[in-house]
XYZ file of C-alpha atoms in Angstrom:
363
model
C 16.029 -13.846 -16.898
C 12.671 -14.942 -17.327
C 11.023 -11.673 -15.698
C 12.216 -8.367 -14.667
C 10.479 -6.249 -12.172
C 10.927 -2.593 -12.519
C 10.160 -1.063 -8.817
C 10.790 -2.492 -5.371
C 8.327 -1.246 -3.445
C 5.838 -3.779 -1.742
C 4.325 -4.698 -5.086
C 7.776 -5.616 -6.995
C 9.057 -7.505 -4.102
C 6.235 -9.620 -3.277
C 5.511 -10.215 -7.111
C 9.116 -11.601 -7.187
C 8.563 -13.216 -4.248
C 5.462 -15.248 -5.899
C 6.915 -15.896 -8.959
C 10.043 -17.054 -7.626
C 8.569 -19.458 -5.723
C 7.027 -20.746 -8.983
C 10.687 -21.130 -10.038
C 11.406 -18.270 -12.440
C 14.498 -16.577 -12.671
C 13.520 -12.927 -11.313
C 15.295 -9.531 -11.387
C 14.052 -6.518 -9.381
C 15.280 -3.187 -10.283
C 14.761 -0.115 -8.245
C 16.408 3.686 -8.609
C 17.206 3.502 -4.874
C 17.055 0.835 -1.867
C 14.491 -1.251 -2.271
C 11.175 -0.523 -0.321
C 12.050 3.208 0.536
C 9.648 5.147 -1.436
C 5.686 5.083 -0.676
C 5.835 1.493 0.761
C 7.856 2.984 3.397
C 6.023 6.219 3.782
C 2.436 4.874 4.173
C 0.433 4.210 7.340
C -0.095 0.371 6.929
C -3.645 0.115 7.506
C -4.815 -3.437 5.915
C -8.159 -1.921 4.840
C -9.043 1.193 2.560
C -9.849 4.088 4.803
C -13.148 4.402 3.647
C -13.838 0.936 1.834
C -17.391 1.725 0.977
C -16.400 4.588 -1.290
C -14.428 2.421 -3.493
C -15.534 0.260 -6.509
C -16.096 -3.501 -6.290
C -12.851 -3.932 -8.200
C -10.685 -2.269 -5.197
C -12.778 -4.249 -2.680
C -12.442 -7.577 -4.252
C -8.477 -7.100 -3.950
C -8.666 -5.736 -0.425
C -10.893 -8.606 0.821
C -8.385 -11.194 -0.663
C -5.541 -9.387 0.798
C -7.067 -8.903 4.186
C -7.542 -12.308 4.610
C -3.988 -13.621 3.223
C -2.260 -10.697 5.508
C -1.872 -12.810 8.783
C -0.325 -15.709 7.217
C 1.919 -13.662 4.986
C 3.399 -11.993 8.158
C 3.904 -15.410 9.854
C 5.851 -16.730 6.909
C 8.028 -13.861 6.517
C 8.821 -14.177 10.311
C 9.535 -17.543 9.997
C 11.976 -17.373 7.113
C 13.839 -14.385 7.748
C 13.486 -13.562 11.413
C 11.997 -9.843 10.428
C 8.327 -9.317 12.004
C 6.283 -7.386 9.827
C 4.237 -6.984 12.524
C 0.630 -7.439 11.726
C -1.089 -5.861 14.431
C -5.017 -6.731 14.541
C -6.417 -3.529 16.511
C -9.702 -2.924 14.933
C -10.541 0.720 13.653
C -13.119 3.404 14.670
C -14.549 5.982 12.411
C -15.906 8.837 13.918
C -18.660 11.324 13.085
C -18.923 9.841 9.211
C -21.100 11.841 7.192
C -21.797 8.888 4.861
C -22.564 6.497 7.976
C -25.667 5.094 6.463
C -24.027 4.548 3.230
C -20.859 2.588 5.200
C -23.376 0.529 7.236
C -25.333 -0.533 4.184
C -22.084 -1.509 2.689
C -20.898 -3.641 5.237
C -24.458 -5.837 5.312
C -24.143 -6.144 1.497
C -20.513 -7.164 1.985
C -20.843 -9.325 5.282
C -18.271 -6.874 6.839
C -18.476 -6.823 10.710
C -19.116 -3.121 10.725
C -21.716 -1.567 13.478
C -22.379 1.510 15.258
C -21.012 1.923 18.975
C -22.275 4.089 21.651
C -19.400 6.586 22.270
C -19.385 5.883 25.984
C -18.116 2.512 24.823
C -15.656 3.976 22.729
C -14.091 6.175 25.156
C -14.187 3.147 27.406
C -12.358 1.123 24.895
C -9.820 4.198 23.738
C -9.172 6.153 26.779
C -6.980 8.808 25.107
C -9.616 9.670 22.420
C -10.660 13.133 22.639
C -14.057 14.904 23.522
C -16.688 16.121 21.224
C -17.170 13.254 18.963
C -20.930 12.584 18.594
C -20.671 9.043 16.479
C -18.824 6.041 16.135
C -18.759 2.762 13.967
C -16.220 -0.026 14.533
C -14.801 -2.800 12.562
C -13.280 -5.675 14.319
C -10.562 -7.464 12.801
C -8.632 -4.631 10.704
C -5.073 -4.937 10.904
C -1.999 -2.741 10.676
C 1.134 -3.567 9.277
C 4.793 -2.229 10.042
C 5.161 -1.572 6.422
C 9.017 -0.533 6.508
C 9.560 -3.804 8.302
C 7.288 -5.729 5.845
C 9.354 -4.332 2.796
C 12.269 -5.439 4.778
C 11.319 -8.700 5.356
C 10.146 -9.193 1.737
C 13.810 -7.832 0.880
C 15.740 -10.455 2.994
C 13.152 -13.548 1.841
C 14.445 -12.515 -1.694
C 17.960 -12.221 -0.867
C 17.791 -16.084 0.312
C 16.261 -17.154 -3.215
C 19.092 -17.913 -5.629
C 16.756 -17.527 -8.532
C 15.866 -14.014 -7.453
C 18.447 -11.054 -7.830
C 17.858 -7.429 -6.735
C 19.588 -4.597 -8.482
C 19.291 -1.524 -6.363
C 20.279 2.121 -7.015
C 19.802 0.927 -10.527
C 17.877 3.454 -12.381
C 15.599 2.317 -15.213
C 15.591 4.737 -18.358
C 13.497 3.250 -20.514
C 12.740 -0.380 -22.484
C 14.523 -2.485 -24.701
C 12.686 -3.442 -27.846
C 12.822 -6.125 -30.351
C 9.859 -4.681 -32.796
C 6.920 -4.220 -31.011
C 8.356 -6.584 -28.101
C 9.562 -5.404 -25.145
C 12.859 -7.648 -24.517
C 14.590 -6.116 -21.420
C 15.373 -2.407 -19.962
C 17.886 0.066 -20.169
C 19.448 1.178 -16.946
C 22.138 3.733 -15.914
C 24.264 0.561 -15.785
C 23.327 -0.829 -19.322
C 20.715 -3.150 -20.751
C 18.889 -6.262 -18.887
C 17.301 -8.550 -20.848
C 14.239 -10.763 -19.726
C 11.047 -12.755 -21.269
C 8.855 -10.506 -19.766
C 8.919 -7.318 -17.982
C 6.771 -5.727 -15.163
C 6.284 -2.252 -14.327
C 5.633 -1.536 -10.852
C 7.276 1.653 -10.272
C 4.499 3.451 -8.089
C 4.172 7.192 -8.755
C 6.956 6.935 -11.502
C 5.266 4.223 -13.596
C 3.572 6.956 -16.083
C 6.873 8.195 -16.742
C 8.506 5.225 -17.506
C 5.381 3.913 -19.773
C 5.330 7.085 -21.581
C 8.649 6.545 -22.928
C 7.041 4.095 -25.097
C 4.370 6.694 -26.214
C 1.548 4.988 -23.946
C -0.110 7.423 -21.607
C -0.684 5.537 -18.354
C -2.739 8.127 -15.983
C -0.894 7.233 -12.636
C 0.321 10.553 -10.968
C 2.118 11.258 -7.963
C -0.052 12.388 -5.144
C 2.007 13.695 -2.122
C 1.079 12.233 1.683
C 2.762 13.642 4.597
C 2.797 11.883 8.043
C 4.054 12.344 11.525
C 5.174 9.698 14.231
C 5.126 10.015 17.839
C 6.320 7.731 20.658
C 4.062 7.016 23.342
C 3.621 4.181 26.230
C 3.180 0.795 24.508
C -0.173 0.611 25.922
C -1.490 4.173 24.996
C -3.569 3.604 22.110
C -5.290 0.309 21.698
C -7.165 0.742 18.488
C -7.059 2.471 15.163
C -9.216 5.842 15.156
C -10.231 7.979 12.262
C -12.080 10.956 11.945
C -12.037 14.096 9.602
C -9.991 12.470 6.907
C -7.047 11.800 9.453
C -6.228 8.345 11.344
C -4.122 7.317 13.934
C -2.323 3.846 13.772
C -0.876 2.127 16.951
C 2.505 0.052 16.798
C 3.006 -2.867 19.080
C 6.008 -0.891 20.613
C 4.025 2.321 21.407
C 4.895 4.482 18.296
C 1.623 6.137 16.996
C 1.379 7.180 13.165
C -0.797 10.224 12.438
C -1.742 10.933 8.903
C -1.878 12.193 6.131
C -2.140 15.077 3.610
C -3.119 14.674 0.093
C -1.217 17.164 -2.003
C -0.626 17.618 -5.714
C 2.865 18.590 -6.025
C 4.569 16.442 -8.688
C 6.985 14.646 -7.717
C 8.472 17.057 -4.635
C 8.533 15.130 -1.442
C 9.667 17.813 0.960
C 8.005 17.531 4.045
C 6.442 21.228 4.861
C 5.858 23.139 8.084
C 2.328 23.919 6.939
C 1.383 20.159 6.531
C 3.368 19.323 10.152
C 1.070 22.116 11.838
C -2.142 20.749 10.679
C -1.162 17.139 11.108
C -0.452 18.052 14.649
C -3.512 19.727 15.426
C -5.454 16.667 13.821
C -3.476 14.648 16.349
C -4.093 16.627 19.273
C -7.696 16.531 18.713
C -8.088 13.158 18.002
C -5.860 12.276 21.068
C -4.926 15.006 23.173
C -2.307 12.886 25.070
C -0.157 13.437 22.240
C 0.498 16.899 22.863
C 2.587 15.699 25.654
C 4.340 13.023 23.826
C 7.946 12.923 22.037
C 7.153 13.987 18.088
C 9.726 11.498 16.722
C 9.402 11.712 12.665
C 7.850 13.828 9.971
C 8.283 12.488 6.326
C 6.522 12.507 2.782
C 5.890 10.335 0.344
C 4.485 9.924 -2.730
C 1.351 7.742 -3.906
C 0.451 6.422 -7.253
C -2.799 8.238 -8.198
C -5.131 6.558 -10.618
C -8.416 7.037 -11.853
C -10.798 5.506 -8.831
C -7.715 4.048 -7.466
C -8.161 0.853 -9.426
C -4.611 -0.496 -10.447
C -3.345 -1.627 -13.863
C -2.643 -5.442 -13.980
C -2.092 -7.313 -16.780
C -0.468 -7.049 -20.321
C 0.274 -3.884 -22.166
C -1.788 -4.224 -25.766
C 0.765 -3.700 -28.412
C 3.717 -4.338 -26.313
C 4.277 -7.864 -26.245
C 6.317 -9.042 -22.852
C 5.435 -6.082 -21.097
C 3.197 -6.146 -17.971
C 1.606 -3.772 -15.545
C 1.218 -3.742 -11.565
C 0.853 -0.399 -10.624
C -1.508 2.380 -9.793
C -2.664 1.526 -6.532
C -3.158 5.213 -5.218
C -4.090 5.028 -1.028
C -4.010 1.142 -1.310
C -0.772 -0.243 -2.344
C -0.259 -2.088 0.970
C -3.868 -3.439 1.430
C -3.942 -4.433 -2.085
C -0.403 -6.110 -2.593
C -1.100 -9.823 -1.983
C -3.947 -9.865 -3.990
C -2.577 -7.730 -6.910
C 0.631 -9.999 -6.887
C -1.311 -13.109 -6.782
C -3.442 -11.959 -9.871
C -0.453 -10.996 -11.701
C 1.250 -14.233 -10.963
C -1.849 -16.201 -11.972
C -1.957 -14.198 -15.244
C 1.566 -14.812 -15.922
C 1.404 -18.544 -15.458
C -2.149 -18.913 -17.092
C -3.404 -20.171 -14.038
C -7.119 -20.079 -12.884
C -6.993 -16.298 -11.583
C -7.985 -15.584 -7.749
C -10.567 -13.001 -8.972
C -11.644 -11.666 -12.250
C -9.122 -9.638 -13.785
C -11.262 -7.592 -15.913
C -11.845 -4.455 -14.115
C -7.454 -4.240 -13.583
C -6.931 -4.828 -17.343
C -4.918 -2.422 -19.146
C -6.193 -3.211 -22.848
C -9.195 -1.995 -22.118
C -8.472 1.088 -19.909
C -5.371 2.621 -21.927
C -5.441 4.363 -25.232
């Protein structure tokens, strides 16, 4: 293989798609079915929850990805028949403590974020609960139906003769020839490649640790709940007090999410369920009469400032990283994977790669 990618979430699948389309032979490995960890568990808002609270490194990736998502969705639907449902609804933030900072950021970044009178908000979002005092709104913010996105990416890769998926194939460590990484060791034996990309989400730190390299990526648990409503119940995404509601086209509404440091435990808890339901009913009282159809947990790959690691690992020729996207893996995936491909193929990168470079951030 030219490239082996460890991790079959949205980052690994999209990186394989981009590199495969460039003619490279690519293998993707995942310890379970592809796309079933944090890529499946998240909400799919195509924006950081509070974009003004992040560094310019996250903003640069987010803006590129937001512009790219509509065509990615159309391309995958045309190729596979699976619609990732990139759904443009806009997003209302309610009663923000740092509203002034948000508006100043939007003015500097030229993003369409503006205050809205609450009467207008209630007219635009009829199920919104009472008691909220202020709102700002950004038009054009989309959400993607992330389980269908990963399914579409997987289907696209299965149609590419130069890409191989190794599912339910856990990677235990790396194969080395001196200081060069030449492949991975798995439960099924060794697989070799010219280059290895570590894109294993919350598990990336543990895997890199087998080489004696400390990668500050740790699991951060998040729990979500899902309701089934009428298709026109919620016309826009809403966010208040750190919790959000996301409408899907068919009437499903996601509400999330918790932030918990609980190691690799993905067990949903009754405490989180009650907390999420309370937030849901405060935001959208009508959800109290809706069917609760799901409650689950996933593990985000927490990293310093939420800035991912993208690029080669110093001292280990052939080893590359694309991991540590924290809460924004789905948002940042298109730009992150395009940047990785640009660096691997020695092309002009879409954005300055310096903020993500492992060489300056590890050790």
